[in-house]
mmCIF file of C-alpha atoms in Angstrom:
data_model
loop_
_atom_site.group_PDB
_atom_site.id
_atom_site.type_symbol
_atom_site.label_atom_id
_atom_site.label_comp_id
_atom_site.label_asym_id
_atom_site.label_seq_id
_atom_site.Cartn_x
_atom_site.Cartn_y
_atom_site.Cartn_z
ATOM 1 C CA ILE A 39 52.903 15.296 54.174
ATOM 2 C CA LYS A 40 51.940 14.200 57.779
ATOM 3 C CA GLY A 41 55.035 13.065 58.082
ATOM 4 C CA ILE A 42 56.968 16.008 57.191
ATOM 5 C CA LEU A 43 54.966 18.431 59.615
ATOM 6 C CA ALA A 44 55.959 15.646 62.597
ATOM 7 C CA GLY A 45 59.324 16.206 61.832
ATOM 8 C CA GLU A 46 59.745 12.665 60.638
ATOM 9 C CA LYS A 47 63.418 12.322 59.275
ATOM 10 C CA ARG A 48 62.192 9.563 56.848
ATOM 11 C CA SER A 49 59.316 11.490 55.338
ATOM 12 C CA ILE A 50 61.337 14.351 54.934
ATOM 13 C CA ALA A 51 64.251 12.623 52.711
ATOM 14 C CA ARG A 52 62.098 11.019 50.533
ATOM 15 C CA ALA A 53 60.059 14.054 50.116
ATOM 16 C CA ILE A 54 63.986 16.476 49.130
ATOM 17 C CA THR A 55 64.238 13.887 47.194
ATOM 18 C CA LEU A 56 61.100 13.838 44.904
ATOM 19 C CA ILE A 57 62.057 17.571 44.845
ATOM 20 C CA GLU A 58 65.335 17.240 43.760
ATOM 21 C CA ASN A 59 63.831 14.753 41.166
ATOM 22 C CA ASN A 60 61.221 17.085 40.288
ATOM 23 C CA GLY A 61 59.117 14.985 39.488
ATOM 24 C CA GLU A 62 54.729 15.221 39.170
ATOM 25 C CA THR A 63 54.488 15.565 42.804
ATOM 26 C CA ALA A 64 57.386 17.547 44.096
ATOM 27 C CA GLN A 65 54.675 20.350 43.247
ATOM 28 C CA LYS A 66 51.706 19.109 45.019
ATOM 29 C CA ILE A 67 54.396 18.158 48.155
ATOM 30 C CA ILE A 68 54.711 22.148 47.985
ATOM 31 C CA SER A 69 51.431 22.991 47.708
ATOM 32 C CA ALA A 70 50.320 20.717 50.507
ATOM 33 C CA ILE A 71 53.191 22.417 53.234
ATOM 34 C CA TYR A 72 53.278 26.163 51.423
ATOM 35 C CA PRO A 73 50.617 26.895 54.709
ATOM 36 C CA TYR A 74 53.385 25.567 57.317
ATOM 37 C CA THR A 75 56.436 27.502 55.769
ATOM 38 C CA GLY A 76 57.638 30.471 57.116
ATOM 39 C CA LYS A 77 58.602 29.993 60.787
ATOM 40 C CA ALA A 78 62.319 29.272 60.470
ATOM 41 C CA TYR A 79 65.054 31.801 60.408
ATOM 42 C CA ILE A 80 66.809 31.215 57.538
ATOM 43 C CA ILE A 81 71.040 31.478 57.244
ATOM 44 C CA GLY A 82 73.070 31.403 54.508
ATOM 45 C CA ILE A 83 76.577 31.321 54.658
ATOM 46 C CA THR A 84 79.083 31.691 51.665
ATOM 47 C CA GLY A 85 82.555 32.218 50.879
ATOM 48 C CA PRO A 86 85.401 31.098 49.124
ATOM 49 C CA ALA A 87 86.277 27.376 48.622
ATOM 50 C CA GLY A 88 88.459 26.118 52.157
ATOM 51 C CA SER A 89 87.759 29.011 53.809
ATOM 52 C CA GLY A 90 86.757 26.780 56.646
ATOM 53 C CA LYS A 91 82.806 27.399 55.865
ATOM 54 C CA SER A 92 81.899 23.940 56.945
ATOM 55 C CA THR A 93 83.450 23.895 59.823
ATOM 56 C CA LEU A 94 82.174 26.884 61.134
ATOM 57 C CA ILE A 95 78.755 25.607 60.709
ATOM 58 C CA GLU A 96 79.822 22.528 62.635
ATOM 59 C CA LYS A 97 80.732 24.355 65.470
ATOM 60 C CA ILE A 98 77.438 27.446 65.040
ATOM 61 C CA VAL A 99 75.099 24.444 64.764
ATOM 62 C CA LYS A 100 76.083 22.774 68.228
ATOM 63 C CA GLU A 101 75.599 25.993 69.753
ATOM 64 C CA LEU A 102 72.245 26.292 68.803
ATOM 65 C CA ARG A 103 71.807 22.829 70.075
ATOM 66 C CA ARG A 104 72.766 23.361 73.015
ATOM 67 C CA THR A 105 70.335 26.209 73.969
ATOM 68 C CA GLY A 106 67.351 23.292 72.406
ATOM 69 C CA LYS A 107 67.188 25.112 69.237
ATOM 70 C CA THR A 108 66.721 22.631 66.201
ATOM 71 C CA VAL A 109 68.365 22.545 62.805
ATOM 72 C CA GLY A 110 68.362 22.112 59.425
ATOM 73 C CA ILE A 111 71.118 22.285 57.052
ATOM 74 C CA VAL A 112 71.320 22.135 54.198
ATOM 75 C CA ALA A 113 75.097 21.688 51.916
ATOM 76 C CA VAL A 114 75.120 22.252 48.534
ATOM 77 C CA ASP A 115 78.159 21.285 46.714
ATOM 78 C CA PRO A 116 79.372 21.908 43.363
ATOM 79 C CA THR A 117 78.560 19.752 40.141
ATOM 80 C CA SER A 118 81.121 18.174 38.004
ATOM 81 C CA PRO A 119 80.846 19.405 34.529
ATOM 82 C CA PHE A 120 81.704 16.109 32.754
ATOM 83 C CA THR A 121 79.821 13.710 34.961
ATOM 84 C CA GLY A 122 76.903 15.347 36.474
ATOM 85 C CA GLY A 123 77.914 13.914 40.095
ATOM 86 C CA ALA A 124 79.481 15.843 42.874
ATOM 87 C CA PHE A 125 81.369 15.481 45.744
ATOM 88 C CA LEU A 126 79.312 14.956 48.952
ATOM 89 C CA GLY A 127 82.242 16.908 51.089
ATOM 90 C CA ASP A 128 79.807 19.123 53.469
ATOM 91 C CA ARG A 129 78.098 15.660 54.571
ATOM 92 C CA ILE A 130 81.402 13.565 55.510
ATOM 93 C CA ARG A 131 82.859 16.741 58.086
ATOM 94 C CA MET A 132 79.369 16.536 59.707
ATOM 95 C CA GLN A 133 78.867 13.001 59.994
ATOM 96 C CA ASN A 134 79.179 13.882 63.998
ATOM 97 C CA LEU A 135 75.778 16.103 63.795
ATOM 98 C CA SER A 136 73.589 13.549 62.157
ATOM 99 C CA LEU A 137 73.419 11.540 64.923
ATOM 100 C CA ASP A 138 71.089 14.243 66.557
ATOM 101 C CA GLU A 139 67.469 13.880 66.060
ATOM 102 C CA GLY A 140 67.330 17.654 66.221
ATOM 103 C CA VAL A 141 69.236 18.118 63.344
ATOM 104 C CA PHE A 142 68.621 17.236 59.765
ATOM 105 C CA ILE A 143 71.344 17.956 57.301
ATOM 106 C CA ARG A 144 70.761 16.915 53.370
ATOM 107 C CA SER A 145 73.755 17.892 50.448
ATOM 108 C CA MET A 146 72.510 18.828 47.437
ATOM 109 C CA ALA A 147 74.394 18.116 44.195
ATOM 110 C CA SER A 148 73.778 21.946 42.435
ATOM 111 C CA ARG A 149 73.580 20.060 39.295
ATOM 112 C CA ASN A 150 74.982 23.358 37.230
ATOM 113 C CA SER A 151 72.884 26.025 38.353
ATOM 114 C CA LEU A 152 73.537 29.625 38.597
ATOM 115 C CA GLY A 153 73.989 31.397 41.417
ATOM 116 C CA GLY A 154 75.918 28.515 43.646
ATOM 117 C CA LEU A 155 72.185 26.965 44.551
ATOM 118 C CA ALA A 156 70.273 24.053 43.326
ATOM 119 C CA LYS A 157 67.046 24.446 42.126
ATOM 120 C CA ALA A 158 65.150 22.820 44.694
ATOM 121 C CA THR A 159 67.129 24.229 47.519
ATOM 122 C CA LYS A 160 64.257 27.207 47.889
ATOM 123 C CA ASN A 161 62.210 23.871 48.072
ATOM 124 C CA THR A 162 63.926 21.975 50.258
ATOM 125 C CA VAL A 163 64.834 24.930 53.100
ATOM 126 C CA ARG A 164 60.498 24.511 52.655
ATOM 127 C CA ILE A 165 60.560 21.076 53.756
ATOM 128 C CA LEU A 166 62.689 21.816 56.661
ATOM 129 C CA ASP A 167 60.665 24.784 57.673
ATOM 130 C CA ALA A 168 57.415 23.172 57.743
ATOM 131 C CA SER A 169 59.221 19.693 59.500
ATOM 132 C CA GLY A 170 59.295 22.714 62.562
ATOM 133 C CA LYS A 171 63.390 23.386 62.624
ATOM 134 C CA ASP A 172 64.344 26.491 64.424
ATOM 135 C CA TYR A 173 66.939 27.444 62.110
ATOM 136 C CA ILE A 174 68.020 26.184 58.614
ATOM 137 C CA ILE A 175 71.511 26.316 57.263
ATOM 138 C CA VAL A 176 72.297 26.868 53.683
ATOM 139 C CA GLU A 177 75.481 26.819 52.996
ATOM 140 C CA THR A 178 76.578 27.533 49.402
ATOM 141 C CA VAL A 179 79.233 26.851 46.216
ATOM 142 C CA GLY A 180 81.997 28.869 46.171
ATOM 143 C CA ALA A 181 81.238 30.372 43.138
ATOM 144 C CA GLY A 182 82.418 33.919 43.272
ATOM 145 C CA GLN A 183 79.536 36.220 41.322
ATOM 146 C CA LEU A 184 77.205 33.718 41.121
ATOM 147 C CA GLU A 185 76.774 33.389 45.374
ATOM 148 C CA VAL A 186 74.483 36.479 45.299
ATOM 149 C CA ASP A 187 71.493 34.184 44.834
ATOM 150 C CA ILE A 188 71.539 33.112 48.108
ATOM 151 C CA VAL A 189 70.020 36.875 49.289
ATOM 152 C CA LYS A 190 67.135 35.108 47.686
ATOM 153 C CA VAL A 191 66.966 32.422 50.228
ATOM 154 C CA ALA A 192 68.297 33.720 53.469
ATOM 155 C CA HIS A 193 67.230 36.314 56.650
ATOM 156 C CA THR A 194 71.225 36.774 57.099
ATOM 157 C CA VAL A 195 73.911 35.870 55.205
ATOM 158 C CA ILE A 196 76.900 35.275 56.589
ATOM 159 C CA VAL A 197 80.253 35.845 54.153
ATOM 160 C CA VAL A 198 82.568 33.433 55.276
ATOM 161 C CA LEU A 199 86.709 34.386 54.326
ATOM 162 C CA ALA A 200 90.174 33.305 55.640
ATOM 163 C CA PRO A 201 93.356 35.801 55.647
ATOM 164 C CA GLY A 202 96.496 35.330 53.099
ATOM 165 C CA PHE A 203 94.651 33.929 50.000
ATOM 166 C CA GLY A 204 93.465 37.085 49.076
ATOM 167 C CA ASP A 205 89.724 36.541 49.919
ATOM 168 C CA GLU A 206 88.853 39.843 51.307
ATOM 169 C CA ILE A 207 89.963 41.006 47.619
ATOM 170 C CA GLN A 208 87.719 38.467 45.713
ATOM 171 C CA ALA A 209 84.458 39.344 48.010
ATOM 172 C CA ILE A 210 84.752 42.979 46.831
ATOM 173 C CA LYS A 211 85.098 42.090 43.227
ATOM 174 C CA ALA A 212 83.107 39.233 43.119
ATOM 175 C CA GLY A 213 80.124 41.580 44.825
ATOM 176 C CA LEU A 214 79.668 39.775 48.168
ATOM 177 C CA MET A 215 80.416 43.172 49.593
ATOM 178 C CA GLU A 216 76.370 44.306 48.700
ATOM 179 C CA ILE A 217 74.869 40.460 49.683
ATOM 180 C CA GLY A 218 77.133 39.975 53.502
ATOM 181 C CA ASP A 219 74.874 41.185 56.380
ATOM 182 C CA ILE A 220 77.745 39.764 58.491
ATOM 183 C CA PHE A 221 81.197 38.970 57.587
ATOM 184 C CA VAL A 222 83.611 36.731 59.283
ATOM 185 C CA ILE A 223 87.836 36.314 58.950
ATOM 186 C CA ASN A 224 87.503 33.170 59.830
ATOM 187 C CA LYS A 225 91.323 30.712 60.340
ATOM 188 C CA ALA A 226 92.023 34.148 62.776
ATOM 189 C CA ASP A 227 94.641 32.156 64.327
ATOM 190 C CA ARG A 228 97.117 33.269 60.779
ATOM 191 C CA GLU A 229 98.975 36.172 60.439
ATOM 192 C CA ASN A 230 97.613 38.827 58.507
ATOM 193 C CA ALA A 231 94.021 38.207 59.884
ATOM 194 C CA ASP A 232 94.366 42.129 61.416
ATOM 195 C CA ARG A 233 95.485 43.913 58.017
ATOM 196 C CA ALA A 234 92.005 41.346 56.101
ATOM 197 C CA VAL A 235 89.398 42.707 59.395
ATOM 198 C CA ILE A 236 91.261 46.550 58.310
ATOM 199 C CA ASP A 237 90.122 46.037 54.310
ATOM 200 C CA LEU A 238 87.169 44.466 54.918
ATOM 201 C CA LEU A 239 85.698 47.320 57.245
ATOM 202 C CA SER A 240 87.560 49.733 54.832
ATOM 203 C CA ALA A 241 85.687 48.252 51.681
ATOM 204 C CA LEU A 242 82.056 48.593 53.962
ATOM 205 C CA GLU A 243 82.567 52.269 54.689
ATOM 206 C CA LEU A 244 81.455 52.700 51.161
ATOM 207 C CA ASN A 245 78.641 51.235 51.274
ATOM 208 C CA THR A 246 76.834 54.088 52.640
ATOM 209 C CA HIS A 247 73.140 52.948 51.407
ATOM 210 C CA LYS A 248 72.953 50.925 53.966
ATOM 211 C CA THR A 249 70.759 51.269 57.188
ATOM 212 C CA TRP A 250 72.111 48.208 58.529
ATOM 213 C CA LYS A 251 76.132 48.079 59.434
ATOM 214 C CA PRO A 252 77.933 44.488 58.681
ATOM 215 C CA PRO A 253 80.663 43.266 61.572
ATOM 216 C CA VAL A 254 83.285 42.119 60.753
ATOM 217 C CA ILE A 255 83.811 39.014 63.373
ATOM 218 C CA LYS A 256 86.987 36.483 63.646
ATOM 219 C CA THR A 257 86.827 33.229 63.938
ATOM 220 C CA VAL A 258 89.188 30.346 64.796
ATOM 221 C CA ALA A 259 86.685 27.159 63.393
ATOM 222 C CA LEU A 260 88.534 24.067 64.883
ATOM 223 C CA THR A 261 88.594 25.994 68.284
ATOM 224 C CA GLY A 262 85.243 27.173 68.400
ATOM 225 C CA GLU A 263 87.020 30.412 68.826
ATOM 226 C CA GLY A 264 84.389 33.717 68.133
ATOM 227 C CA VAL A 265 81.583 31.524 67.461
ATOM 228 C CA ASN A 266 79.567 32.758 70.786
ATOM 229 C CA GLU A 267 80.116 36.721 68.784
ATOM 230 C CA LEU A 268 79.221 35.291 65.212
ATOM 231 C CA LEU A 269 75.632 34.181 67.274
ATOM 232 C CA LYS A 270 75.079 37.337 68.726
ATOM 233 C CA ALA A 271 75.309 39.408 65.190
ATOM 234 C CA ILE A 272 73.169 36.640 63.874
ATOM 235 C CA GLU A 273 70.690 37.750 67.275
ATOM 236 C CA GLU A 274 71.712 40.928 66.586
ATOM 237 C CA HIS A 275 70.578 41.306 62.848
ATOM 238 C CA LYS A 276 67.460 39.339 63.281
ATOM 239 C CA LYS A 277 66.357 41.794 65.799
ATOM 240 C CA TYR A 278 66.893 44.381 63.169
ATOM 241 C CA LEU A 279 64.662 42.798 60.209
ATOM 242 C CA GLN A 280 61.497 42.035 62.717
ATOM 243 C CA THR A 281 62.007 46.038 63.808
ATOM 244 C CA ARG A 282 62.794 47.774 60.766
ATOM 245 C CA ALA A 283 63.450 46.387 57.636
ATOM 246 C CA PHE A 284 61.682 42.377 58.172
ATOM 247 C CA ASP A 285 58.499 43.006 56.048
ATOM 248 C CA GLU A 286 60.113 45.189 53.035
ATOM 249 C CA LYS A 287 62.958 42.640 52.211
ATOM 250 C CA ARG A 288 60.385 39.286 52.901
ATOM 251 C CA ARG A 289 57.683 41.266 49.893
ATOM 252 C CA LYS A 290 61.134 41.528 48.033
ATOM 253 C CA LYS A 291 62.108 37.662 48.061
ATOM 254 C CA VAL A 292 58.232 36.619 47.302
ATOM 255 C CA GLU A 293 58.060 38.847 44.458
ATOM 256 C CA ALA A 294 61.462 37.609 43.062
ATOM 257 C CA GLU A 295 60.353 34.219 43.562
ATOM 258 C CA LEU A 296 57.161 34.916 41.513
ATOM 259 C CA LEU A 297 58.990 35.814 39.079
ATOM 260 C CA GLU A 298 61.711 33.549 38.764
ATOM 261 C CA ALA A 299 58.896 30.617 39.623
ATOM 262 C CA ILE A 300 56.611 32.688 35.752
ATOM 263 C CA ASN A 301 59.360 32.205 33.769
ATOM 264 C CA GLN A 302 60.526 28.985 34.490
ATOM 265 C CA ARG A 303 57.097 27.940 34.162
ATOM 266 C CA ILE A 304 56.357 29.931 30.786
ATOM 267 C CA THR A 305 60.148 28.193 29.662
ATOM 268 C CA ASP A 306 59.386 24.925 30.841
ATOM 269 C CA THR A 307 56.076 25.105 28.917
ATOM 270 C CA LEU A 308 57.514 26.742 25.663
ATOM 271 C CA ILE A 309 60.740 23.725 25.547
ATOM 272 C CA ALA A 310 57.946 20.986 26.161
ATOM 273 C CA GLU A 311 55.445 22.355 23.275
ATOM 274 C CA LEU A 312 58.577 22.725 20.560
ATOM 275 C CA LYS A 313 59.347 18.932 21.584
ATOM 276 C CA LYS A 314 56.039 18.200 21.125
ATOM 277 C CA GLU A 315 56.013 19.237 18.212
ATOM 278 C CA GLY A 316 59.279 18.401 16.479
ATOM 279 C CA LYS A 317 60.937 21.553 15.877
ATOM 280 C CA LEU A 318 63.335 22.199 18.648
ATOM 281 C CA GLU A 319 66.043 19.967 16.762
ATOM 282 C CA GLU A 320 64.938 21.296 13.048
ATOM 283 C CA LEU A 321 65.691 24.697 15.389
ATOM 284 C CA ILE A 322 68.490 23.585 16.321
ATOM 285 C CA ARG A 323 70.231 22.988 12.966
ATOM 286 C CA LYS A 324 69.532 25.992 11.586
ATOM 287 C CA ILE A 325 71.433 27.544 14.499
ATOM 288 C CA MET A 326 74.389 24.919 13.730
ATOM 289 C CA ASN A 327 74.464 26.246 10.276
ATOM 290 C CA ARG A 328 74.698 29.661 10.716
ATOM 291 C CA GLU A 329 71.307 29.816 8.779
ATOM 292 C CA VAL A 330 70.223 32.200 12.104
ATOM 293 C CA ASP A 331 70.841 33.184 15.850
ATOM 294 C CA PRO A 332 68.918 32.026 18.529
ATOM 295 C CA TYR A 333 68.010 35.402 20.202
ATOM 296 C CA SER A 334 65.794 35.693 16.454
ATOM 297 C CA ILE A 335 64.376 32.169 17.352
ATOM 298 C CA ALA A 336 63.595 32.781 20.851
ATOM 299 C CA GLU A 337 61.927 36.426 19.663
ATOM 300 C CA GLU A 338 59.957 34.573 16.721
ATOM 301 C CA ILE A 339 59.047 31.406 18.941
ATOM 302 C CA LEU A 340 57.378 34.322 21.855
ATOM 303 C CA LYS A 341 55.744 36.119 19.027
ATOM 304 C CA GLU A 342 53.903 33.506 17.369
ATOM 305 C CA LYS A 343 52.877 31.905 20.985
ATOM 306 C CA ILE A 344 51.552 34.953 22.096
ATOM 307 C CA SER A 345 49.842 36.412 17.979
ATOM 308 C CA LYS A 346 48.327 31.902 19.232
ATOM 309 C CA LYS A 347 46.064 33.776 22.772
#
């Protein structure tokens, strides 16, 4: 804990490993550092695979470091449904940043969690927050509709798209229009970039209930073009939250997290009890034999446990 609060990379890395493995010490670490969190500004970056998110992040981080800000990066990579492993490509792309003492990078496997985020991501963000990082960037798996989970973690959500791949149409269909605070058309040196911007702006016009009007920014991540404009937009959104909606957004995040924690704790407790009592295998057998459906069993278990209380 002392190492985390002092910003020591080794302590941070060890703590994140314990969080990922979800051991007994994981919750103790989070409980100990929780009072020291809430200072970092968290940026979520999402969008389809191949839109250039990692390259864009590299340029953003370099610019933030130039202004003296410290940065934590959590890159969530997809987990193979066959082996359970992940190709942690983002760490390879950002190798040159890892030598910077003011930057901490961690690639994580999504471990088949929904929302494009690993279950341990939120707690990893807390560790980086407690370690004193000014900004924390969370890059998510490009998983379409499941991407919306990033809202529960980030203050500002950036949706990165690329022209010529139908990304803007995918974004509209997948519900990314609802969660994006800033939209980026990356690889804007390609043809159809202006068309993609127009399509996005047209779609955003339909979203009339938002008081914040998400800007659409063109970037070329390879050259760094448009990155300063993107950073200005992030700062503008940050100011907007601080003056208007920050407390309400924070309250909603805390509420969602509390409900999720209760839900997870109840689920874990019930499953552990079923395994201990030797009932889980019997219930699985009944479902496989079509004697009863999973939902009826779930309702029966819940009624039984509640009546015991």
